């Protein structure tokens, strides 16, 4: 997770160029700096507040086409998908043990638990409550 955040911050440092229309009121240079700043805060202290701020910053850059390349936009979109809805900030996949079997369980884009990329139809938070799960 730290690598992704540092890569994102590095890309921001290299590619902070203002773009977007003047009509939207978004300063893209500031928006990209906000992504880097909120990414670092989220990495240091993954709370709902830091996750929410990071999510808003990512959405601002994506929605206003503030990135200089499609590859950067792709990274931002993947990061936004990775952090999810911030209900369990910083936790996307866990190692969970049930009935003596340990498996990798991830929160899917719809908030459900996914095992081997299949939606099991149980909310991720509920699965974590009912299982013996640990961070990877």
mmCIF file of C-alpha atoms in Angstrom:
data_model
loop_
_atom_site.group_PDB
_atom_site.id
_atom_site.type_symbol
_atom_site.label_atom_id
_atom_site.label_comp_id
_atom_site.label_asym_id
_atom_site.label_seq_id
_atom_site.Cartn_x
_atom_site.Cartn_y
_atom_site.Cartn_z
ATOM 1 C CA UNK A 1 0.000 0.000 0.000
ATOM 2 C CA UNK A 2 2.833 2.377 0.832
ATOM 3 C CA UNK A 3 4.383 1.795 -2.582
ATOM 4 C CA UNK A 4 1.174 2.828 -4.348
ATOM 5 C CA UNK A 5 0.892 5.975 -2.258
ATOM 6 C CA UNK A 6 4.541 6.893 -2.821
ATOM 7 C CA UNK A 7 4.222 6.205 -6.550
ATOM 8 C CA UNK A 8 1.143 8.423 -6.664
ATOM 9 C CA UNK A 9 2.935 11.193 -4.776
ATOM 10 C CA UNK A 10 5.955 10.860 -7.070
ATOM 11 C CA UNK A 11 3.788 11.099 -10.181
ATOM 12 C CA UNK A 12 2.140 14.167 -8.728
ATOM 13 C CA UNK A 13 5.474 15.798 -8.085
ATOM 14 C CA UNK A 14 6.592 15.173 -11.664
ATOM 15 C CA UNK A 15 3.315 15.876 -13.404
ATOM 16 C CA UNK A 16 1.730 18.779 -11.590
ATOM 17 C CA UNK A 17 0.555 20.849 -14.523
ATOM 18 C CA UNK A 18 -2.573 22.966 -14.367
ATOM 19 C CA UNK A 19 -5.287 21.921 -16.752
ATOM 20 C CA UNK A 20 -9.042 21.873 -16.986
ATOM 21 C CA UNK A 21 -11.196 24.797 -17.894
ATOM 22 C CA UNK A 22 -11.156 28.120 -16.109
ATOM 23 C CA UNK A 23 -14.925 27.882 -15.751
ATOM 24 C CA UNK A 24 -14.900 24.971 -13.317
ATOM 25 C CA UNK A 25 -13.144 26.879 -10.532
ATOM 26 C CA UNK A 26 -10.700 23.995 -9.917
ATOM 27 C CA UNK A 27 -7.016 24.779 -9.855
ATOM 28 C CA UNK A 28 -5.520 21.525 -11.066
ATOM 29 C CA UNK A 29 -2.087 22.214 -9.624
ATOM 30 C CA UNK A 30 -3.640 22.654 -6.190
ATOM 31 C CA UNK A 31 -5.885 19.609 -6.723
ATOM 32 C CA UNK A 32 -2.915 17.383 -7.559
ATOM 33 C CA UNK A 33 -0.952 18.721 -4.585
ATOM 34 C CA UNK A 34 -3.993 17.920 -2.411
ATOM 35 C CA UNK A 35 -3.860 14.306 -3.613
ATOM 36 C CA UNK A 36 -0.215 14.041 -2.598
ATOM 37 C CA UNK A 37 -0.804 15.680 0.786
ATOM 38 C CA UNK A 38 -3.907 13.657 1.635
ATOM 39 C CA UNK A 39 -2.229 10.439 0.443
ATOM 40 C CA UNK A 40 0.609 10.999 2.901
ATOM 41 C CA UNK A 41 -1.796 11.787 5.757
ATOM 42 C CA UNK A 42 -3.900 8.710 4.942
ATOM 43 C CA UNK A 43 -0.765 6.552 4.805
ATOM 44 C CA UNK A 44 0.425 7.867 8.188
ATOM 45 C CA UNK A 45 -2.983 7.621 9.909
ATOM 46 C CA UNK A 46 -5.693 5.634 8.092
ATOM 47 C CA UNK A 47 -8.877 7.028 9.652
ATOM 48 C CA UNK A 48 -12.287 7.699 8.135
ATOM 49 C CA UNK A 49 -11.430 11.402 8.049
ATOM 50 C CA UNK A 50 -8.078 11.030 6.267
ATOM 51 C CA UNK A 51 -9.578 8.461 3.908
ATOM 52 C CA UNK A 52 -12.496 10.773 3.104
ATOM 53 C CA UNK A 53 -10.172 13.712 2.408
ATOM 54 C CA UNK A 54 -8.004 11.515 0.168
ATOM 55 C CA UNK A 55 -11.072 10.237 -1.674
ATOM 56 C CA UNK A 56 -12.363 13.785 -2.313
ATOM 57 C CA UNK A 57 -8.939 14.890 -3.560
ATOM 58 C CA UNK A 58 -8.742 11.921 -5.957
ATOM 59 C CA UNK A 59 -12.264 12.580 -7.225
ATOM 60 C CA UNK A 60 -11.443 16.265 -7.842
ATOM 61 C CA UNK A 61 -8.441 15.353 -10.004
ATOM 62 C CA UNK A 62 -10.335 12.640 -11.887
ATOM 63 C CA UNK A 63 -13.561 14.583 -12.434
ATOM 64 C CA UNK A 64 -11.739 17.685 -13.673
ATOM 65 C CA UNK A 65 -9.243 15.869 -15.917
ATOM 66 C CA UNK A 66 -6.371 17.408 -13.999
ATOM 67 C CA UNK A 67 -3.935 14.693 -14.918
ATOM 68 C CA UNK A 68 -1.441 15.120 -17.733
ATOM 69 C CA UNK A 69 -1.745 11.547 -19.032
ATOM 70 C CA UNK A 70 -4.316 8.796 -19.266
ATOM 71 C CA UNK A 71 -1.928 6.544 -17.326
ATOM 72 C CA UNK A 72 -2.015 8.935 -14.354
ATOM 73 C CA UNK A 73 -5.818 9.039 -14.486
ATOM 74 C CA UNK A 74 -5.828 5.248 -14.515
ATOM 75 C CA UNK A 75 -3.647 5.185 -11.384
ATOM 76 C CA UNK A 76 -5.975 7.651 -9.650
ATOM 77 C CA UNK A 77 -9.031 5.580 -10.582
ATOM 78 C CA UNK A 78 -7.406 2.386 -9.298
ATOM 79 C CA UNK A 79 -6.438 4.098 -6.057
ATOM 80 C CA UNK A 80 -9.984 5.411 -5.617
ATOM 81 C CA UNK A 81 -11.310 1.900 -6.156
ATOM 82 C CA UNK A 82 -8.722 0.471 -3.748
ATOM 83 C CA UNK A 83 -9.656 2.735 -0.832
ATOM 84 C CA UNK A 84 -13.359 2.010 -1.315
ATOM 85 C CA UNK A 85 -16.008 3.835 0.670
ATOM 86 C CA UNK A 86 -13.757 4.503 3.697
ATOM 87 C CA UNK A 87 -15.880 2.441 6.117
ATOM 88 C CA UNK A 88 -12.783 0.429 7.031
ATOM 89 C CA UNK A 89 -10.045 2.852 5.970
ATOM 90 C CA UNK A 90 -6.741 1.370 4.969
ATOM 91 C CA UNK A 91 -8.089 -2.172 4.950
ATOM 92 C CA UNK A 92 -9.002 -3.701 1.623
ATOM 93 C CA UNK A 93 -7.959 -7.336 1.993
ATOM 94 C CA UNK A 94 -7.573 -9.433 5.114
ATOM 95 C CA UNK A 95 -6.390 -12.918 5.918
ATOM 96 C CA UNK A 96 -9.382 -14.623 7.553
ATOM 97 C CA UNK A 97 -9.661 -17.994 9.259
ATOM 98 C CA UNK A 98 -12.948 -19.900 9.476
ATOM 99 C CA UNK A 99 -13.258 -23.570 10.444
ATOM 100 C CA UNK A 100 -9.483 -23.923 10.389
ATOM 101 C CA UNK A 101 -9.172 -22.679 6.812
ATOM 102 C CA UNK A 102 -7.314 -19.408 6.131
ATOM 103 C CA UNK A 103 -8.259 -17.447 3.015
ATOM 104 C CA UNK A 104 -7.782 -13.989 1.568
ATOM 105 C CA UNK A 105 -10.983 -11.936 1.774
ATOM 106 C CA UNK A 106 -11.263 -8.555 0.064
ATOM 107 C CA UNK A 107 -13.818 -5.766 0.118
ATOM 108 C CA UNK A 108 -15.369 -5.483 -3.302
ATOM 109 C CA UNK A 109 -16.515 -2.314 -5.040
ATOM 110 C CA UNK A 110 -20.088 -2.959 -3.843
ATOM 111 C CA UNK A 111 -18.990 -3.337 -0.191
ATOM 112 C CA UNK A 112 -19.410 -7.118 -0.097
ATOM 113 C CA UNK A 113 -16.758 -9.659 0.802
ATOM 114 C CA UNK A 114 -14.995 -11.226 -2.167
ATOM 115 C CA UNK A 115 -13.145 -14.530 -2.065
ATOM 116 C CA UNK A 116 -11.100 -15.463 -5.109
ATOM 117 C CA UNK A 117 -12.665 -12.497 -6.942
ATOM 118 C CA UNK A 118 -16.199 -13.852 -6.347
ATOM 119 C CA UNK A 119 -18.851 -11.922 -4.452
ATOM 120 C CA UNK A 120 -20.061 -14.121 -1.591
ATOM 121 C CA UNK A 121 -23.080 -11.889 -0.935
ATOM 122 C CA UNK A 122 -22.082 -10.911 2.609
ATOM 123 C CA UNK A 123 -21.106 -7.346 3.541
ATOM 124 C CA UNK A 124 -17.357 -7.157 4.108
ATOM 125 C CA UNK A 125 -17.736 -5.621 7.571
ATOM 126 C CA UNK A 126 -20.111 -8.417 8.646
ATOM 127 C CA UNK A 127 -17.736 -11.102 7.346
ATOM 128 C CA UNK A 128 -14.911 -9.518 9.344
ATOM 129 C CA UNK A 129 -17.092 -9.470 12.481
ATOM 130 C CA UNK A 130 -17.852 -13.181 12.141
ATOM 131 C CA UNK A 131 -14.324 -14.298 11.299
ATOM 132 C CA UNK A 132 -10.868 -14.320 12.765
ATOM 133 C CA UNK A 133 -9.246 -11.811 10.398
ATOM 134 C CA UNK A 134 -5.851 -10.149 10.388
ATOM 135 C CA UNK A 135 -4.201 -7.482 8.284
ATOM 136 C CA UNK A 136 -1.775 -8.766 5.717
#
